[in-house]
Amino acid sequence: MQSDLFTAEEQISSQPLAYRMRPRTLDEYIGQEHIIGKGRLLRRAIQADLLSSIIFYGPPGTGKTTLARVIANTTKSHFATLNAVLSGVKELRIEIDAARDRLAHFGQRTILFVDEVHRWNKSQQDALLPWVENGTFILIGATTENPYFEVNAALVSRSRVFQLTKLSEADLKKVAYQALTDRERGYGRYRIEFEEGALEHIINIADGDARSLLNALQLAVETTADVFPPKDGECIRISLESAEESIQKKVVLYDKEGDYHFDVISAFIKSLRGSDPDAALYWLARMVAAGEDPRFIFRRMLISASEDVGLADPNAINVVASCAAAFDRIGLPEGRFHLAEATLYLATCRKSNSALAFFDALSDVEKEKQQEVPNHLKDASRDAKEFGHGEGYLYPHAYKDHWVVQQYLPDALQGKVYYRPSDVGYEKSIKEEVERKREAQLEGMSSDTFTENLTFSPASKAEENWLRRTSSMGSKLLLEIRDAIFEDLPIRRSDNILVLNASHGLILWNAVRHNPEGFAACQVKTAEEAAYINHYKESLELLRQPEVFVGSAKEYLDTQGDDIRFEHIFAKNIFSRLKEESDIITSLKRRIKPDGVVSLSESVASEGSRLSDFVSDRKTRDLLKAAETDIFGRDNPLTNWNGEDLEKMLSPYFSKIEMRKLNQYEEKLLDEATLTLWLDKRYLPALEKLGKYSERLKPQIMNELKNARIKWKHAVLIVRLTNGSILRNDVNETSPEWAEVHRKTR
């Protein structure tokens, strides 16, 4: 009897510890709480012996085969095992015949466990399918590869897939404790001690693999003792060196929860940010060698791809995400290639931290009171009828290039700049477009965008706002004017530039792009406009920021010293009231250099559309024209001049005048509110003043024009003034886009 016991103990001790310690029951099984914990579906199915076909998917050492053996010990069904590496269709047929016999003669079901099932090719997996389908087998497959890629779709569709994950450090500690305290299968009969950090090192390096942990533990225990099993009372003390040797990895100074952990990952991220691939690879190697979770490293690289690279290289996040996905599929050790590839890409690609703009916006949200959503941006599907929500929204796709000037920020944040594109990589290619659209948005808010008002003294603030809306020219018209002003205009890098009536900077910022080595100044009318430009100019280097003056154009020209003169002066609508503002010309000429160029954009309200242009009834049209004679008459300084008047006023001061009339057309919707305001405030009072009021006028206009879409003409003069040589020699005076050119040489 004693001999038999000794033989049994000897047989047990000769088996690997990982084999001996395999759990025999669900209560002994450690880990995978998400699928085998109390109350979970799989646990209930095993305990009730009601299993259907299942596939266990997970990395090595996570308990797939062990869980299958627990099922074998629990079920009343016959349990058969095949290993796909060693077995093929021949062995499968033997199991099929045996399973059919058991079912036919004894009514006993068969559970077939196929380890490494992905190793079978398609034809081998197909051979299994009919017998799973007809219930001859209940299949338990185990695979380290994603079954949705490596196992036949038909087989997967007939099975439940359970994904097993790496064991946590807490789970591995339980496995180690179980092995060290189990007197029958483990080392519970011996006194084993560990040097501080030795057991932790084995657990850490095992990286969620219970088999690796138990193999290392066995090697450490059985090679440390002088004789194994040791003598009674003898202590086996495992040093840190023995722990390193048992798992073939040295301890790297690295504490996943302490300062060193954060210091190393910080050094890694800073090396990526600093574009040093050598340093980045070194810190990566330090982390991998220390057993850092690769998924943690990938998470930090995904953050870096947006925080430190961003739109300088939008592909960076795709590369890192692809490498992370590949790592999940491949695992260690080959997955280190994917860690290295992602690291090298981030370390060598262009960098931009412009995504941090989000946190500036978040700061404004947190410290400012909630701003009202502009009415035209509100949801029109619920409250359009009662509150007018969504009214006035411009659908960008209905416009050229799928874009139109429109307010998107709340009123209190208009002009706020969060996103500042960098000058590198992809962002460099979009920087100019982003800035040009932003400048057009700012300019579109300006009250001086266009001066074609029906009056120069609005009766009320509401009417002034309405007039501003109905006469604003939109993005297309604004950009046309800007491009016309700069067309074929040679600006040297060192030129000094002045922009008068700069409003929100549409012309200013385009000019500043051309003179990186020169000086730029601008004049604006209001502190609000100055605030917009001052905010926007902060994105420029200090020496490139334009000087901003608040006041009238003439005041700026007259009060600045003679030490600075300009090669280029740009001005917008400084002659809106031409006959009242002629004295600005001498100041303008004094400030321009002898060979400099003055470029003007002047809206000519007298040559734009009138309401009478859109009425077909002759009598109604005549009444409207009579009213317009008064509205646009000689007493209105905004409309009592034209291009010829401007030319006559300028000709004594400049030897060469180049004048181009730009006719622009804006589509307008004449809704009832617009027409009512227009008629009641301007046309009908003008007719009464002339003694020609007609009661039928308003209903006739409403009947014909209400909700009509019209093309409203704006006339804009693009003027160049110089006392030197003509800059533009290729003007084709018969060309339609250069219609009505007036050129004087004196």
XYZ file of C-alpha atoms in Angstrom:
746
model
C 0.000 0.000 0.000
C 2.847 2.333 0.928
C 4.603 1.436 -2.309
C 1.476 2.271 -4.358
C 1.152 5.665 -2.635
C 4.798 6.459 -3.292
C 4.362 5.478 -6.928
C 1.320 7.772 -7.289
C 3.165 10.693 -5.694
C 6.157 10.054 -7.911
C 3.911 10.054 -11.003
C 2.277 13.316 -9.970
C 5.592 15.054 -9.257
C 6.952 14.002 -12.635
C 4.209 15.911 -14.464
C 4.571 19.635 -15.236
C 3.092 21.873 -12.563
C 0.834 23.576 -15.141
C -0.664 20.193 -16.036
C -1.069 19.104 -12.393
C -2.753 22.377 -11.385
C -5.381 22.399 -14.077
C -8.735 23.085 -12.404
C -11.041 20.115 -12.132
C -14.221 22.001 -11.261
C -15.735 25.380 -11.963
C -14.962 26.461 -8.392
C -11.256 25.825 -8.932
C -11.244 27.753 -12.224
C -9.655 31.193 -11.925
C -10.325 34.153 -14.219
C -12.719 34.827 -17.105
C -15.409 36.086 -14.750
C -17.161 37.709 -17.684
C -18.121 34.315 -19.108
C -17.756 31.761 -16.291
C -18.618 33.824 -13.221
C -21.580 32.897 -11.080
C -24.846 33.492 -12.893
C -23.197 33.744 -16.303
C -24.735 31.921 -19.255
C -21.858 29.516 -19.858
C -21.600 28.549 -16.207
C -25.334 27.829 -16.050
C -25.132 25.793 -19.289
C -22.234 23.701 -17.942
C -23.912 23.079 -14.575
C -27.185 22.118 -16.247
C -25.385 19.977 -18.853
C -27.170 21.884 -21.600
C -24.249 22.926 -23.733
C -24.595 23.804 -27.394
C -21.630 24.141 -29.746
C -19.178 26.811 -28.583
C -15.835 28.272 -29.652
C -13.313 29.591 -27.144
C -11.159 32.370 -28.581
C -8.244 33.952 -26.758
C -4.460 34.173 -26.385
C -2.368 31.266 -25.066
C -2.524 30.476 -21.359
C -5.952 31.992 -20.741
C -7.651 28.682 -19.914
C -9.354 27.522 -23.124
C -8.254 23.892 -22.880
C -8.620 23.936 -19.101
C -12.211 25.137 -19.374
C -12.902 22.345 -21.846
C -11.567 19.805 -19.341
C -13.746 21.290 -16.593
C -16.700 20.728 -18.891
C -15.512 17.150 -19.461
C -15.479 16.563 -15.702
C -18.954 18.085 -15.294
C -20.987 16.757 -18.196
C -22.686 13.365 -18.495
C -21.933 13.426 -22.221
C -18.979 11.540 -23.621
C -16.017 13.875 -24.008
C -13.663 13.312 -26.962
C -10.576 15.321 -27.806
C -8.735 16.094 -31.037
C -5.809 18.402 -31.636
C -6.015 20.014 -35.059
C -2.222 20.170 -35.293
C -1.865 16.392 -34.924
C -5.178 15.136 -36.289
C -6.922 15.260 -39.629
C -10.032 13.955 -41.411
C -9.033 10.320 -40.718
C -9.080 10.800 -36.939
C -12.255 12.873 -37.222
C -14.037 10.000 -39.023
C -13.110 7.601 -36.215
C -14.677 9.994 -33.675
C -17.738 10.434 -35.895
C -18.354 6.673 -36.075
C -17.890 6.279 -32.299
C -20.229 9.210 -31.568
C -22.936 7.768 -33.854
C -22.686 4.399 -32.098
C -22.960 5.959 -28.621
C -25.960 8.006 -29.650
C -27.674 5.060 -31.376
C -27.027 2.381 -28.752
C -26.814 4.285 -25.469
C -28.489 7.629 -26.244
C -25.357 9.391 -25.028
C -24.314 12.633 -26.618
C -20.696 13.368 -27.534
C -18.854 16.603 -26.882
C -15.928 16.905 -29.279
C -13.184 19.273 -28.178
C -10.973 20.387 -31.089
C -7.933 22.286 -29.868
C -6.364 24.812 -32.276
C -9.377 24.360 -34.557
C -8.162 27.153 -36.847
C -5.297 24.887 -37.911
C -7.675 22.772 -39.936
C -8.066 23.929 -43.507
C -11.438 24.662 -45.097
C -12.072 21.113 -46.314
C -11.234 19.654 -42.898
C -13.583 22.112 -41.166
C -16.264 21.338 -43.780
C -15.981 17.641 -42.884
C -16.997 18.495 -39.307
C -19.923 20.737 -40.239
C -22.658 18.120 -41.085
C -22.155 16.260 -37.797
C -22.444 19.453 -35.786
C -25.510 20.335 -37.833
C -27.319 16.998 -37.187
C -26.393 16.879 -33.486
C -23.959 13.978 -33.624
C -21.399 16.246 -31.968
C -21.529 19.197 -29.652
C -18.417 21.073 -30.721
C -16.079 22.892 -28.414
C -13.411 24.585 -30.486
C -10.412 26.442 -29.107
C -8.412 28.950 -31.129
C -5.908 31.723 -30.603
C -6.965 33.330 -33.881
C -10.060 35.387 -34.514
C -12.688 32.757 -35.439
C -14.542 35.250 -37.632
C -11.485 35.222 -39.902
C -9.979 31.757 -39.420
C -12.956 29.431 -38.857
C -15.594 28.632 -41.464
C -18.455 31.092 -41.307
C -20.970 28.205 -41.370
C -19.304 26.610 -38.339
C -19.150 29.937 -36.464
C -22.802 30.657 -37.209
C -23.795 27.393 -35.497
C -21.717 28.091 -32.382
C -21.572 30.576 -29.549
C -18.239 32.404 -29.506
C -16.734 33.215 -26.104
C -13.667 35.428 -26.018
C -11.219 34.688 -23.216
C -8.880 37.489 -22.191
C -5.492 37.549 -20.541
C -5.646 36.878 -16.846
C -5.234 39.929 -14.651
C -2.363 40.208 -12.192
C -4.856 39.517 -9.404
C -5.916 36.311 -11.181
C -2.298 35.244 -11.647
C -1.644 35.834 -7.942
C -4.539 33.492 -7.160
C -3.086 30.879 -9.549
C 0.325 31.192 -7.889
C -1.185 30.986 -4.390
C -3.193 27.941 -5.430
C -0.039 26.199 -6.644
C 1.991 27.149 -3.572
C -0.648 25.972 -1.087
C -2.097 22.863 -2.750
C -0.616 19.905 -0.821
C -1.702 17.258 -3.329
C -0.767 18.765 -6.696
C 1.355 21.789 -5.829
C 3.944 22.807 -3.252
C 1.747 23.081 -0.171
C 3.864 20.548 1.732
C 6.991 22.712 1.435
C 8.054 26.007 2.987
C 8.704 28.384 0.115
C 9.678 32.045 0.486
C 10.320 34.717 -2.111
C 12.714 37.629 -2.048
C 10.831 40.917 -2.303
C 9.784 41.470 -5.900
C 10.650 37.947 -7.113
C 7.124 36.514 -7.276
C 5.832 39.854 -8.572
C 8.386 39.693 -11.364
C 7.234 36.236 -12.438
C 3.589 37.362 -12.377
C 4.415 40.545 -14.275
C 6.399 38.848 -17.016
C 3.841 36.050 -17.397
C 1.652 38.757 -18.959
C -1.700 37.133 -18.278
C -0.555 33.604 -19.236
C -1.229 31.118 -16.405
C 0.759 28.355 -18.116
C 3.820 30.593 -18.395
C 3.457 31.567 -14.730
C 3.233 27.970 -13.491
C 6.130 26.803 -15.671
C 8.312 29.619 -14.336
C 7.201 28.924 -10.774
C 8.076 25.243 -11.117
C 11.497 26.041 -12.537
C 12.228 28.571 -9.801
C 11.167 26.267 -6.951
C 12.694 23.014 -8.152
C 16.045 24.445 -9.265
C 16.583 26.590 -6.160
C 16.426 23.696 -3.700
C 19.655 21.731 -3.309
C 17.597 18.563 -3.428
C 13.971 18.362 -4.479
C 11.838 17.496 -2.706
C 13.660 19.235 0.189
C 14.275 17.756 3.621
C 11.664 18.257 6.324
C 11.717 21.782 7.695
C 14.028 23.083 4.989
C 13.050 26.438 3.439
C 13.287 27.122 -0.272
C 14.067 30.825 -0.699
C 13.677 32.119 -4.251
C 15.782 35.143 -5.052
C 15.052 37.832 -7.586
C 17.875 36.460 -9.716
C 16.306 32.993 -9.698
C 12.959 34.499 -10.670
C 14.610 36.287 -13.609
C 16.309 33.119 -14.766
C 13.178 31.019 -14.401
C 11.196 33.197 -16.796
C 14.181 34.232 -18.922
C 13.722 37.966 -18.381
C 15.638 40.311 -16.182
C 13.858 42.814 -13.993
C 13.807 46.234 -15.609
C 13.511 49.150 -13.205
C 9.868 49.789 -13.936
C 6.908 50.053 -11.610
C 3.619 50.075 -13.460
C 1.921 52.000 -10.678
C 4.790 54.263 -9.601
C 6.725 57.297 -10.757
C 9.073 55.344 -13.002
C 6.170 54.000 -15.051
C 4.941 57.516 -15.716
C 8.455 58.852 -16.294
C 9.205 56.289 -19.009
C 5.919 56.708 -20.853
C 6.415 60.476 -20.592
C 9.884 60.167 -22.123
C 8.422 58.010 -24.894
C 5.641 60.469 -25.781
C 7.998 63.445 -25.629
C 10.402 61.655 -27.967
C 7.563 61.093 -30.440
C 6.516 64.736 -30.133
C 10.117 65.816 -30.649
C 10.480 63.680 -33.806
C 13.372 61.597 -32.436
C 12.840 58.028 -33.717
C 15.944 56.659 -31.990
C 14.922 57.859 -28.542
C 11.325 56.765 -29.149
C 12.441 53.219 -30.023
C 14.674 53.089 -26.936
C 11.876 54.072 -24.541
C 9.528 51.676 -26.335
C 12.030 48.860 -25.822
C 12.324 49.777 -22.132
C 8.565 49.448 -21.718
C 8.246 46.205 -23.694
C 11.177 44.628 -21.854
C 9.569 45.582 -18.535
C 6.313 43.892 -19.505
C 4.253 47.021 -20.050
C 0.850 46.236 -21.531
C 1.193 46.929 -25.284
C -2.415 48.076 -25.375
C -1.526 50.853 -22.944
C 1.303 51.927 -25.257
C -1.032 51.911 -28.264
C -3.598 53.956 -26.342
C -0.982 56.609 -25.645
C 0.127 56.598 -29.285
C -3.482 57.034 -30.434
C -3.696 60.101 -28.211
C -0.407 61.418 -29.601
C -1.634 60.886 -33.174
C -4.325 63.502 -32.557
C -2.703 65.687 -29.900
C 0.790 66.038 -31.387
C 0.267 65.197 -35.075
C -3.342 66.075 -35.809
C -4.096 67.458 -39.241
C -0.442 67.914 -40.095
C -0.736 64.243 -41.073
C -4.326 62.938 -40.848
C -3.065 59.469 -41.792
C -1.175 59.112 -38.504
C -4.190 57.986 -36.511
C -5.061 55.456 -39.236
C -1.561 53.968 -39.092
C -1.581 53.677 -35.298
C -5.130 52.272 -35.214
C -4.223 49.716 -37.908
C -1.093 48.672 -36.027
C -3.119 48.340 -32.814
C -5.703 46.176 -34.586
C -2.951 44.036 -36.130
C -1.352 43.615 -32.707
C -4.666 42.414 -31.254
C -4.762 39.778 -33.962
C -1.092 38.742 -33.832
C -0.071 39.257 -30.202
C 3.449 38.943 -28.826
C 6.191 38.423 -29.793
C 5.530 39.241 -33.477
C 3.286 42.126 -32.484
C 6.389 44.087 -31.511
C 6.783 44.903 -35.210
C 3.485 46.751 -35.078
C 4.521 48.642 -31.961
C 7.726 49.660 -33.710
C 5.981 50.649 -36.955
C 3.488 52.899 -35.173
C 6.290 54.427 -33.103
C 8.460 55.181 -36.129
C 5.570 56.692 -38.061
C 4.636 59.052 -35.239
C 8.272 59.976 -34.625
C 8.953 60.856 -38.268
C 5.704 62.467 -39.484
C 4.855 66.174 -39.440
C 3.541 67.592 -36.182
C 0.770 70.001 -35.227
C -0.997 70.564 -31.925
C -3.852 72.561 -33.456
C -6.381 70.095 -32.005
C -5.719 71.738 -28.633
C -7.997 74.484 -29.943
C -10.837 72.364 -28.608
C -9.721 73.064 -25.052
C -9.767 76.803 -25.693
C -13.368 76.411 -26.805
C -14.097 74.229 -23.768
C -12.622 76.887 -21.513
C -14.953 79.487 -22.995
C -17.898 77.158 -22.497
C -16.989 76.563 -18.847
C -16.277 80.146 -17.830
C -18.869 82.018 -19.901
C -22.595 81.861 -19.521
C -24.379 79.723 -22.066
C -24.703 81.624 -25.325
C -27.943 81.568 -27.264
C -27.922 79.517 -30.458
C -28.380 81.947 -33.384
C -31.959 81.727 -34.597
C -31.103 80.619 -38.129
C -29.117 77.659 -36.753
C -31.932 76.373 -34.558
C -33.871 73.237 -35.428
C -36.619 74.252 -37.828
C -38.422 70.901 -37.659
C -40.178 71.702 -34.357
C -40.645 75.434 -33.815
C -40.339 77.053 -37.226
C -43.984 78.109 -37.393
C -44.401 79.443 -33.861
C -40.961 80.965 -33.205
C -39.372 81.218 -36.637
C -36.565 78.844 -35.720
C -34.252 78.149 -38.643
C -35.468 81.177 -40.584
C -32.711 82.789 -42.604
C -30.437 79.737 -42.723
C -28.390 79.566 -45.924
C -27.912 76.022 -47.221
C -24.203 75.909 -48.221
C -24.707 73.251 -50.915
C -26.929 75.647 -52.822
C -23.976 77.979 -53.381
C -20.860 77.857 -55.485
C -18.154 75.644 -54.002
C -20.726 74.514 -51.394
C -19.963 77.452 -49.104
C -21.513 80.775 -48.173
C -20.760 83.461 -45.607
C -22.958 82.849 -42.588
C -22.856 83.297 -38.816
C -22.237 80.058 -36.936
C -20.872 81.213 -33.576
C -23.128 82.825 -30.964
C -23.351 86.610 -31.164
C -21.046 87.195 -28.199
C -18.315 85.025 -29.721
C -18.357 86.382 -33.266
C -14.794 86.655 -34.537
C -13.431 84.234 -31.949
C -10.616 82.119 -33.405
C -9.920 78.705 -31.915
C -8.399 76.672 -34.723
C -5.098 77.937 -36.093
C -3.736 75.653 -38.855
C 0.004 75.053 -38.745
C 2.376 75.607 -41.658
C 3.356 71.959 -42.088
C 2.029 68.863 -43.813
C -1.622 68.567 -44.758
C -2.523 71.573 -42.633
C -0.305 73.745 -44.791
C -2.414 72.787 -47.817
C -5.657 73.836 -46.099
C -4.343 76.800 -44.094
C -4.923 79.444 -46.750
C -8.420 78.175 -47.568
C -9.411 78.080 -43.884
C -8.092 81.583 -43.328
C -9.694 83.011 -46.461
C -13.098 81.631 -45.530
C -12.704 82.873 -41.969
C -11.772 86.326 -43.242
C -14.803 86.346 -45.519
C -17.005 85.321 -42.562
C -15.650 88.209 -40.504
C -16.056 90.660 -43.355
C -19.610 89.495 -43.952
C -20.523 90.730 -40.473
C -19.265 94.221 -41.197
C -21.830 96.998 -41.407
C -19.747 98.485 -44.187
C -19.726 95.391 -46.350
C -21.854 97.223 -48.868
C -23.243 100.732 -48.753
C -26.136 100.420 -51.160
C -28.750 101.523 -48.634
C -31.928 103.305 -49.598
C -31.159 105.951 -47.017
C -28.172 107.366 -45.246
C -30.111 107.971 -42.010
C -32.110 104.875 -41.065
C -35.273 105.481 -39.105
C -34.649 102.698 -36.580
C -32.107 100.100 -35.483
C -34.349 97.293 -36.781
C -34.576 98.970 -40.153
C -30.822 99.534 -40.221
C -30.250 95.836 -39.606
C -32.742 94.949 -42.318
C -31.089 97.290 -44.802
C -27.747 95.780 -43.931
C -29.061 92.268 -44.548
C -30.775 93.087 -47.812
C -27.736 94.851 -49.188
C -24.978 92.529 -47.949
C -23.291 90.786 -50.814
C -22.578 87.326 -49.512
C -19.410 85.269 -49.722
C -19.178 84.977 -53.496
C -19.429 88.724 -54.027
C -16.988 89.550 -51.243
C -14.373 87.170 -52.574
C -14.857 88.455 -56.134
C -14.092 91.988 -54.959
C -11.039 90.878 -53.005
C -9.671 88.911 -55.938
C -10.327 91.799 -58.343
C -8.406 94.228 -56.119
C -5.351 91.970 -56.013
C -5.487 90.717 -59.612
C -2.073 91.135 -61.317
C -0.947 93.531 -58.586
C 2.774 93.060 -57.922
C 3.463 93.219 -54.183
C 7.063 92.796 -53.083
C 7.922 90.928 -49.900
C 9.327 94.097 -48.347
C 6.521 96.509 -49.354
C 4.744 98.640 -46.777
C 0.967 98.243 -46.944
C -1.899 100.300 -45.552
C -5.550 99.195 -45.568
C -8.168 101.883 -44.965
C -11.621 101.009 -43.716
C -10.341 97.490 -43.066
C -13.500 96.454 -41.143
C -12.875 92.794 -40.196
C -9.778 92.297 -42.315
C -10.740 90.562 -45.568
C -8.354 92.727 -47.623
C -5.856 93.212 -44.803
C -5.077 89.534 -44.228
C -4.726 88.822 -47.922
C -2.303 91.759 -48.211
C -0.270 90.623 -45.204
C 0.361 87.272 -46.886
C 2.274 89.093 -49.612
C 4.679 91.218 -47.520
C 6.332 89.011 -44.886
C 9.310 91.389 -44.680
C 7.363 94.659 -44.840
C 5.180 96.755 -42.562
C 1.381 96.618 -42.469
C -1.108 99.025 -40.935
C -4.867 99.344 -41.035
C -7.569 101.802 -40.043
C -10.961 100.697 -38.733
C -13.975 102.731 -37.718
C -14.961 101.053 -34.457
C -13.423 99.435 -31.397
C -15.411 96.301 -32.225
C -13.671 95.981 -35.595
C -10.314 96.611 -33.928
C -11.035 93.828 -31.420
C -11.640 91.353 -34.257
C -8.391 92.250 -35.992
C -6.375 92.300 -32.757
C -7.681 88.864 -31.870
C -6.940 87.458 -35.288
C -3.462 88.976 -35.577
C -2.315 87.121 -32.439
C -1.720 84.085 -34.646
C 1.079 85.989 -36.419
C 4.622 86.540 -35.214
C 4.963 89.746 -33.234
C 6.948 91.551 -35.934
C 4.397 90.600 -38.592
C 1.352 91.845 -36.724
C -0.286 94.861 -38.396
C -0.678 98.168 -36.605
C -4.341 98.964 -35.914
C -5.785 102.500 -35.764
C -9.352 103.277 -34.652
C -10.909 106.373 -36.209
C -11.681 107.809 -39.628
C -9.527 107.169 -42.687
C -8.663 110.871 -43.038
C -7.743 111.102 -39.368
C -5.236 108.288 -39.793
C -3.739 109.760 -42.952
C -3.391 113.208 -41.391
C -2.117 112.295 -37.942
C 0.625 109.805 -38.803
C 4.134 111.150 -39.129
C 5.908 111.459 -42.451
C 8.459 108.791 -41.485
C 6.320 106.004 -42.918
C 4.920 105.945 -46.456
C 3.423 103.054 -48.320
C 4.018 101.204 -51.578
C 0.398 100.028 -51.494
C -2.708 101.588 -50.027
C -5.937 99.611 -50.168
C -9.245 101.234 -49.337
C -12.849 100.115 -49.314
C -15.749 102.530 -49.653
C -13.852 105.569 -48.429
C -15.746 107.678 -51.016
C -19.250 106.434 -50.150
C -20.406 110.046 -49.858
C -18.233 111.207 -52.707
C -19.127 114.889 -52.799
C -18.618 115.242 -49.066
C -15.297 113.393 -48.880
C -13.135 114.842 -51.641
C -10.724 116.363 -49.118
C -9.353 112.895 -48.301
C -7.604 112.683 -51.676
C -4.745 115.064 -50.813
C -4.120 113.112 -47.604
C -4.134 109.862 -49.580
C -1.614 111.145 -52.111
C 0.713 112.430 -49.388
C 0.853 109.020 -47.759
C 1.575 106.959 -50.948
C 5.126 106.666 -52.300
C 5.815 108.242 -55.727
C 5.881 104.797 -57.372
C 3.167 103.355 -55.147
C -0.315 102.134 -56.047
C -3.652 103.039 -54.474
C -6.253 100.275 -54.933
C -9.867 101.171 -54.255
C -13.132 99.253 -54.031
C -16.136 101.571 -54.230
C -19.776 100.506 -54.252
C -21.816 102.689 -56.619
C -25.374 102.593 -55.341
C -26.673 104.765 -58.187
C -25.767 102.103 -60.755
C -27.221 99.097 -58.918
C -30.678 97.570 -59.144
C -33.867 99.377 -58.155
C -37.201 97.882 -57.210
C -38.725 99.257 -60.397
C -36.439 96.970 -62.435
C -38.503 93.945 -61.406
C -42.037 95.225 -61.998
C -43.747 94.444 -65.324
C -46.827 96.674 -65.021
C -45.970 100.012 -66.685
C -48.037 102.291 -64.415
C -46.688 100.654 -61.275
C -43.156 100.859 -62.636
C -43.559 104.579 -63.396
C -44.738 105.255 -59.848
C -41.764 103.358 -58.418
C -39.343 105.250 -60.641
C -40.836 108.536 -59.476
C -40.230 107.508 -55.874
C -36.678 106.378 -56.721
C -35.937 109.762 -58.248
C -36.472 111.207 -54.793
C -34.892 108.328 -52.818
C -31.751 108.251 -54.970
C -31.821 111.958 -55.772
C -29.232 114.688 -55.450
C -29.889 115.156 -51.746
C -28.716 111.652 -50.888
C -24.892 111.702 -50.726
C -24.765 107.898 -50.958
C -26.388 107.838 -54.369
C -25.842 111.219 -56.030
C -22.647 110.219 -57.828
C -21.341 107.643 -60.330
C -18.073 106.367 -61.756
C -17.523 109.405 -63.946
C -17.849 111.704 -60.934
C -15.264 109.663 -59.056
C -12.866 109.773 -62.009
C -13.214 113.542 -62.354
C -12.443 114.024 -58.681
C -9.341 111.798 -58.761
C -7.807 112.901 -62.068
C -6.112 116.122 -60.820
C -4.143 114.143 -58.248
C -3.056 110.952 -60.048
C -1.479 110.749 -63.492
C -2.866 107.303 -64.292
C -6.285 106.004 -63.393
C -7.438 102.484 -64.155
C -11.108 101.912 -63.429
C -13.062 98.721 -63.820
C -16.763 98.323 -63.111
C -17.609 94.968 -61.616
C -21.271 94.080 -61.985
C -22.313 91.480 -59.435
C -25.630 89.732 -59.054
C -27.033 88.457 -55.790
C -30.099 86.246 -55.624
C -32.651 87.682 -53.208
C -36.000 86.462 -51.943
C -38.529 89.289 -51.728
C -40.665 88.028 -48.885
C -43.670 89.896 -47.558
C -41.835 91.417 -44.595
C -39.054 92.750 -46.802
C -41.424 94.324 -49.314
C -43.638 95.812 -46.617
C -40.713 97.478 -44.870
C -39.268 98.724 -48.132
C -42.566 100.231 -49.364
C -43.849 101.618 -46.072
C -40.592 103.218 -44.993
C -39.233 104.527 -48.289
C -41.359 104.307 -51.424
C -44.782 105.377 -50.167
C -43.439 108.363 -48.159
C -41.440 109.449 -51.230
C -44.552 109.294 -53.445
C -46.614 111.236 -50.923
C -43.891 113.846 -50.868
C -44.159 114.117 -54.655
C -47.945 114.168 -54.559
C -48.168 110.925 -56.549
C -49.326 108.446 -53.919
C -51.419 105.551 -55.251
C -53.410 103.354 -52.863
C -53.198 100.521 -55.367
C -49.390 100.562 -55.418
C -48.729 98.365 -52.391
C -51.226 95.567 -53.238
C -50.042 95.558 -56.848
C -46.399 95.220 -55.753
C -47.284 92.491 -53.269
C -49.270 90.596 -55.858
C -46.434 90.673 -58.382
C -43.256 90.463 -56.290
C -44.099 88.743 -52.998
C -41.858 85.674 -52.584
C -40.247 86.341 -55.954
C -36.605 85.366 -56.408
C -34.743 88.163 -58.139
C -31.173 88.840 -59.181
C -30.180 92.104 -57.595
C -27.360 93.938 -59.309
C -24.534 95.521 -57.342
C -22.141 97.860 -59.130
C -18.632 98.031 -57.704
C -15.745 100.083 -59.061
C -12.266 98.604 -58.803
C -9.868 101.534 -59.122
C -6.081 101.739 -59.333
C -4.278 105.038 -58.964
C -0.610 105.696 -59.616
C 1.757 108.464 -60.602
C 4.280 105.989 -62.021
C 4.115 103.417 -64.789
C 0.865 101.550 -65.350
C 1.113 98.249 -63.559
C -1.439 96.447 -65.667
C -0.650 96.563 -69.394
C -2.736 93.634 -70.548
C -6.219 95.075 -69.998
C -8.503 94.090 -72.825
C -11.023 96.886 -72.971
C -13.393 94.754 -75.046
C -13.275 91.879 -72.592
C -16.645 91.308 -70.874
C -15.043 90.908 -67.452
C -13.335 94.264 -67.874
C -16.375 96.127 -69.111
C -16.629 99.883 -68.941
C -12.944 100.538 -68.252
C -12.023 104.197 -67.962
C -8.343 104.909 -68.389
C -6.806 108.372 -68.185
C -3.182 109.269 -68.748
C -2.216 112.789 -67.782
